[in-house]
Amino acid sequence: MIITLKKGAPKQEIEKLHRHFEDKGLKVSLIYGDNFDVFGLVGDTSRLYDRDILANEWVANVQRVSAPYKLANRMFHPEDTIVDVGGVKIGGTSPIVIMAGPCAVESKEQILRIGQEVKDAGASLLRGGAYKPRTSPYSFQGMGYEGLLALKEAGNAVGLPIVSELMSADKIDEFAENADLVQIGARNMQNFDLLKAVGHMKKPVLLKRGMSATIEDWIMSAEYIMANGNPNVIFCERGIRTFEKYTRNTMDLAVIPILKERTHLPVVIDPSHATGSWSLIEPMALAAVAAGADGLMIEVHDKPEEALSDGAQSLKPEKFHTLIEDCRKVAAAVGREIA
Amino acid sequence: MIITLKKGAPKQEIEKLHRHFEDKGLKVSLIYGDNFDVFGLVGDTSRLYDRDILANEWVANVQRVSAPYKLANRMFHPEDTIVDVGGVKIGGTSPIVIMAGPCAVESKEQILRIGQEVKDAGASLLRGGAYKPRTSPYSFQGMGYEGLLALKEAGNAVGLPIVSELMSADKIDEFAENADLVQIGARNMQNFDLLKAVGHMKKPVLLKRGMSATIEDWIMSAEYIMANGNPNVIFCERGIRTFEKYTRNTMDLAVIPILKERTHLPVVIDPSHATGSWSLIEPMALAAVAAGADGLMIEVHDKPEEALSDGAQSLKPEKFHTLIEDCRKVAAAVGREIA
Amino acid sequence: MIITLKKGAPKQEIEKLHRHFEDKGLKVSLIYGDNFDVFGLVGDTSRLYDRDILANEWVANVQRVSAPYKLANRMFHPEDTIVDVGGVKIGGTSPIVIMAGPCAVESKEQILRIGQEVKDAGASLLRGGAYKPRTSPYSFQGMGYEGLLALKEAGNAVGLPIVSELMSADKIDEFAENADLVQIGARNMQNFDLLKAVGHMKKPVLLKRGMSATIEDWIMSAEYIMANGNPNVIFCERGIRTFEKYTRNTMDLAVIPILKERTHLPVVIDPSHATGSWSLIEPMALAAVAAGADGLMIEVHDKPEEALSDGAQSLKPEKFHTLIEDCRKVAAAVGREIA
Amino acid sequence: MIITLKKGAPKQEIEKLHRHFEDKGLKVSLIYGDNFDVFGLVGDTSRLYDRDILANEWVANVQRVSAPYKLANRMFHPEDTIVDVGGVKIGGTSPIVIMAGPCAVESKEQILRIGQEVKDAGASLLRGGAYKPRTSPYSFQGMGYEGLLALKEAGNAVGLPIVSELMSADKIDEFAENADLVQIGARNMQNFDLLKAVGHMKKPVLLKRGMSATIEDWIMSAEYIMANGNPNVIFCERGIRTFEKYTRNTMDLAVIPILKERTHLPVVIDPSHATGSWSLIEPMALAAVAAGADGLMIEVHDKPEEALSDGAQSLKPEKFHTLIEDCRKVAAAVGREIA
């Protein structure tokens, strides 16, 4: 960690800081500059928080050299983590996994029908929202526990593990019992109590990126889950919020190589939420595969215009079928295959 | 609501949509254009969600005319809502309220000492974090329930109502019992289960703006709380995330006149989080008062360089004292006073 | 165009507006709502500017139905525009074109040497900056005219057309004489005088996206060039500015399908500027090809650590060679080929 | 400057870098860490560019300690710069200057009429656009030279110096001859050729912030002008682009204390462009005064609904009159006055 001091800092202040850092077991180097003096700290700085040091009025700037995350850091864990979701492997050199299904579970029949469609097309996981985070209190809020059971039943019937979003720690038992992969949504990426709670679960976690989360924030949220005992975290990019108005969000594919360089965890891309528009899903899905994604999450609905949630960004089954076929070709071109 | 149809939409599709909207009790007008046709819907459209209609492949665009919120909407509730927080009135033409205290409660002594300081300087509410949302799992997470009790005791001792952040619905009873104002943090602004839970409380709620929340998103989160039974919501701006690197966030003061025009709820500004730097707090606080804020939330710490959280954005008591004096002058200049 | 009026607008104001629009040759429909009244305007609204109408104090909102661009609009020009750059075709179903070379021309030898390298690897155009837009006045500003001549000479020697950035209208003649493709940089995307000037040129134009330009702004800048007489515009995405700190910019690949749906012009992607980091170029280039790009612009330097500009985002020739080979495979997988 | 090296960098690479920096006259310190090694460079690093050093594949990170600007830097020029605009002083402890007038000069009569209105209300400078940067090629582009002359004539008639936007270096002579203050618009903030050109002028320059410019970018653009010989630069904030849709831009008032701490140049705020809405101008203008602005730029039009440009963000003269009276009170409250 590099700490820049304003010129003219009183000698006793500098000495106090020096002792403060040594007391924390760090080795301290001091460089005298023309306009600033600089401390270099060597040792385990992961427990130091940049902004706390900034509180000293003689400190001009604090710059971290080592990353603030350890468990997620590839530097200390060079091999890829491969996450097992109900028998399906995700990450490393495993085949690319397609997770698909409707935005929301709307009925037993609907999820069974669409579950069969996505299974037939080649998906490896069935997705469906039982508890729905909706911007308006007047919108459909999901079927709740009944929806989760319907999803599980459909998954069993068609032979696919399931993934669904957990919105509140008081539903942990429902998900521990019924889900294969527990999704934390973008709006809860920094709901730290929920992160701690899923850290205590045995089920793997799909961690969506917050709408304005930096990649570092996002890795720190994974670190929360891991530090609480659960090593099986999968990142899922769903677009970030920008000034652009023609898309719902801006999909950031650079996260794939960056997360793979800095962490050892799998990365999945959700082009449905990232674009908000069914006509953009296929090109963005192909791009994600080309860039090295370990999986895709795709919304599929057989009657999108009647969907209770997010029909605008759902593919019809026949288009989803084509999408998987096209993904297979691109995957082969980059030396991978679709699960 | 205005719905633009792509030219060439089949007649039966147009008729189906027409019936669909009429079945919802809406009056439908149809305008034929050169390149597009347009439906105008009149009636209660608050239960229609723009993106659901977009799912129809012949729909090019959906534009809301009426706002999607009703309970928070000034159009249907023209008088200012004045919120009573432990006897302190906030909103309307009430005096401007200063909420102040440390970022985190660190000990009984610390909160009592700082509580007395801010009371003496002229604050009307005592703030202090008991449960702290920290980006890193390795940072100080707050004293928890013990901290909340220490805050309450300090508030009682110095004679100030208290405000503290609630991070999880399972702590509702602690806050119902002990807090005067329940803060929902930026990271939980769209934690809808938590919003519903505080909607069932009797205590007023301070709703911070999410880091990348539009004003409309923010009002919809207030609507969640109100729709669940709690009409006493106060907005608190704490800056939004932008590309700028010299400040922690970008403080958006235009929210004051906008929220006051569109809603009837009070608006408080937090220049500590919005800037992240103690040297910027005073000018931004004065600006907020000049722009019409109903209150300010200011972090104060007597030893910021030893603070366990966010010392960099905390004012020392003597600077806080000056700030209040300066705020009094600006308040008088705009025809208001400090409580 | 849809114009929402505040309820309670005086009858004579409504009639005045009605006449105002009819006088412009538009057909006007009026829908009376519960809380708002709405005008629908049919006809050529491209000369109406939304914000001008908003100036009327009774107007609550203005929403465009038709796009504000005409010459660039695919609705009125359904066939793909194919741009000829010194004999190389770009757009439509033409093979994907790779433009490569150093960020800046540094010497005759340097550009000839790198020009040969990129030609051998399979590039179709040679790029090189003669006039460089640098954030600091103390950085290398480019070799100027001498650099442009060296680039042309190198292009001739190795048999590649050239592309270079024009920063100022007073250099138009230099570029008309020597360049095959005239680049307008991100920082000049809304330098309207420069857009008008290249609109009068016969040479095709590569229009980079501004750092915070919406896609609509960008299309409007193309419209400027086209409205001044030059139909040969190629879009080039180079990333937008967001809060993310691990990359220089955020590359927005959704522009490819969106621009191709809304306009008839070719789209090129620049992963060097979009990421700012050589290690991210290859995965992002493959993603761009998979998403349907008509071309790539890649910075290549044989000694990046000695480059006078942007070495951090330059590929070494051997890595560039691999990149082209890998792009060929992905292109084949999506039914295209590399030129 | 602090340079972080990846662990395992070959000894000869480290030595090469060491020599490279020493050859530039810098003193080099080396700190060996557990996971990284760090170089500290002492001396004049303003000619080093961070990204050039990053090109070395063993460099993980580059962090500047000293600012990259010198002429604008308060550290080397502690006294406030006071700019004289046709006899009106701006900056330091000078009274706050109000610049007002229509967005665009529309006719001799219009600018004379509005010029008299703003003079009577208390403005110190008359603004008016002769050359207009418009997003659409089909919008009114300004009256050009004739408009500039009309503005000058009106300024003379009512006794106010004038400010107008220069969009292209080929109009420098017109502005040198006729304008008192030369405005560089947001879209040209990084049109470096134009910055160099106004750097050679004798007239002071009003430099608007680019739509997504960081404060550092903006200061660097001022540095361009100063490095070319013109020390009289005034910053003008006009809002930045964010995801918010209820305002045209987000006004960033923190720039006032930040620019005053880091530079010695005056800071003016333009609440008309920053908000895009006349009803938001007054509260934002008062906030700017409270935060320490040296001036305000306000759009005023007597018939905004007939304005040829930006009527939506123009105040009517009577509202402008009230605004100045209200600004006087807030100015007095913060120890200043309106010119």
PDB file of N, CA and C in Angstrom, chain A residues 100-102 113-127 160 300 317 320 324:
ATOM      1  N   ALA A 100     -31.490 -21.755 -18.941  1.00  0.00           N
ATOM      2  CA  ALA A 100     -32.583 -21.103 -19.671  1.00  0.00           C
ATOM      3  C   ALA A 100     -33.912 -21.395 -19.016  1.00  0.00           C
ATOM      4  N   GLY A 101     -34.877 -20.559 -19.352  1.00  0.00           N
ATOM      5  CA  GLY A 101     -36.221 -20.692 -18.811  1.00  0.00           C
ATOM      6  C   GLY A 101     -36.868 -19.328 -18.740  1.00  0.00           C
ATOM      7  N   PRO A 102     -38.096 -19.293 -18.227  1.00  0.00           N
ATOM      8  CA  PRO A 102     -38.819 -18.028 -18.202  1.00  0.00           C
ATOM      9  C   PRO A 102     -38.273 -17.103 -17.120  1.00  0.00           C
ATOM     10  N   ARG A 113     -43.878 -26.918 -19.322  1.00  0.00           N
ATOM     11  CA  ARG A 113     -43.905 -26.819 -20.786  1.00  0.00           C
ATOM     12  C   ARG A 113     -42.613 -26.162 -21.298  1.00  0.00           C
ATOM     13  N   ILE A 114     -42.251 -25.022 -20.691  1.00  0.00           N
ATOM     14  CA  ILE A 114     -41.042 -24.330 -21.151  1.00  0.00           C
ATOM     15  C   ILE A 114     -39.804 -25.132 -20.750  1.00  0.00           C
ATOM     16  N   GLY A 115     -39.840 -25.769 -19.587  1.00  0.00           N
ATOM     17  CA  GLY A 115     -38.725 -26.613 -19.148  1.00  0.00           C
ATOM     18  C   GLY A 115     -38.423 -27.695 -20.190  1.00  0.00           C
ATOM     19  N   GLN A 116     -39.476 -28.302 -20.711  1.00  0.00           N
ATOM     20  CA  GLN A 116     -39.273 -29.346 -21.716  1.00  0.00           C
ATOM     21  C   GLN A 116     -38.676 -28.756 -22.992  1.00  0.00           C
ATOM     22  N   GLU A 117     -39.168 -27.578 -23.354  1.00  0.00           N
ATOM     23  CA  GLU A 117     -38.654 -26.913 -24.564  1.00  0.00           C
ATOM     24  C   GLU A 117     -37.163 -26.625 -24.442  1.00  0.00           C
ATOM     25  N   VAL A 118     -36.746 -26.068 -23.323  1.00  0.00           N
ATOM     26  CA  VAL A 118     -35.332 -25.681 -23.217  1.00  0.00           C
ATOM     27  C   VAL A 118     -34.448 -26.920 -23.077  1.00  0.00           C
ATOM     28  N   LYS A 119     -34.960 -27.929 -22.411  1.00  0.00           N
ATOM     29  CA  LYS A 119     -34.215 -29.196 -22.328  1.00  0.00           C
ATOM     30  C   LYS A 119     -34.007 -29.764 -23.739  1.00  0.00           C
ATOM     31  N   ASP A 120     -35.078 -29.796 -24.511  1.00  0.00           N
ATOM     32  CA  ASP A 120     -34.992 -30.353 -25.864  1.00  0.00           C
ATOM     33  C   ASP A 120     -34.009 -29.559 -26.726  1.00  0.00           C
ATOM     34  N   ALA A 121     -33.975 -28.257 -26.504  1.00  0.00           N
ATOM     35  CA  ALA A 121     -33.088 -27.418 -27.323  1.00  0.00           C
ATOM     36  C   ALA A 121     -31.626 -27.574 -26.915  1.00  0.00           C
ATOM     37  N   GLY A 122     -31.382 -28.098 -25.688  1.00  0.00           N
ATOM     38  CA  GLY A 122     -29.993 -28.328 -25.295  1.00  0.00           C
ATOM     39  C   GLY A 122     -29.534 -27.598 -24.049  1.00  0.00           C
ATOM     40  N   ALA A 123     -30.446 -26.997 -23.309  1.00  0.00           N
ATOM     41  CA  ALA A 123     -30.033 -26.316 -22.075  1.00  0.00           C
ATOM     42  C   ALA A 123     -29.609 -27.337 -21.019  1.00  0.00           C
ATOM     43  N   SER A 124     -28.755 -26.907 -20.089  1.00  0.00           N
ATOM     44  CA  SER A 124     -28.275 -27.785 -19.016  1.00  0.00           C
ATOM     45  C   SER A 124     -28.842 -27.433 -17.650  1.00  0.00           C
ATOM     46  N   LEU A 125     -29.422 -26.246 -17.522  1.00  0.00           N
ATOM     47  CA  LEU A 125     -30.053 -25.847 -16.265  1.00  0.00           C
ATOM     48  C   LEU A 125     -31.368 -25.160 -16.604  1.00  0.00           C
ATOM     49  N   LEU A 126     -32.336 -25.299 -15.703  1.00  0.00           N
ATOM     50  CA  LEU A 126     -33.622 -24.623 -15.881  1.00  0.00           C
ATOM     51  C   LEU A 126     -33.689 -23.442 -14.915  1.00  0.00           C
ATOM     52  N   ARG A 127     -33.964 -22.262 -15.459  1.00  0.00           N
ATOM     53  CA  ARG A 127     -34.098 -21.095 -14.600  1.00  0.00           C
ATOM     54  C   ARG A 127     -35.579 -20.688 -14.496  1.00  0.00           C
ATOM     55  N   LEU A 160     -33.400 -31.585 -15.399  1.00  0.00           N
ATOM     56  CA  LEU A 160     -32.454 -30.460 -15.337  1.00  0.00           C
ATOM     57  C   LEU A 160     -32.364 -29.926 -13.912  1.00  0.00           C
ATOM     58  N   VAL A 300     -36.324 -17.589 -21.830  1.00  0.00           N
ATOM     59  CA  VAL A 300     -37.102 -18.216 -22.900  1.00  0.00           C
ATOM     60  C   VAL A 300     -38.554 -18.261 -22.465  1.00  0.00           C
ATOM     61  N   PRO A 317     -39.045 -20.383 -28.087  1.00  0.00           N
ATOM     62  CA  PRO A 317     -38.263 -21.628 -28.107  1.00  0.00           C
ATOM     63  C   PRO A 317     -37.549 -21.895 -29.427  1.00  0.00           C
ATOM     64  N   PHE A 320     -34.537 -19.852 -29.582  1.00  0.00           N
ATOM     65  CA  PHE A 320     -33.565 -20.347 -28.602  1.00  0.00           C
ATOM     66  C   PHE A 320     -32.839 -21.573 -29.158  1.00  0.00           C
ATOM     67  N   ILE A 324     -28.740 -21.889 -29.696  1.00  0.00           N
ATOM     68  CA  ILE A 324     -27.811 -22.913 -29.193  1.00  0.00           C
ATOM     69  C   ILE A 324     -26.999 -23.508 -30.340  1.00  0.00           C
TER      70      ILE A 324
END
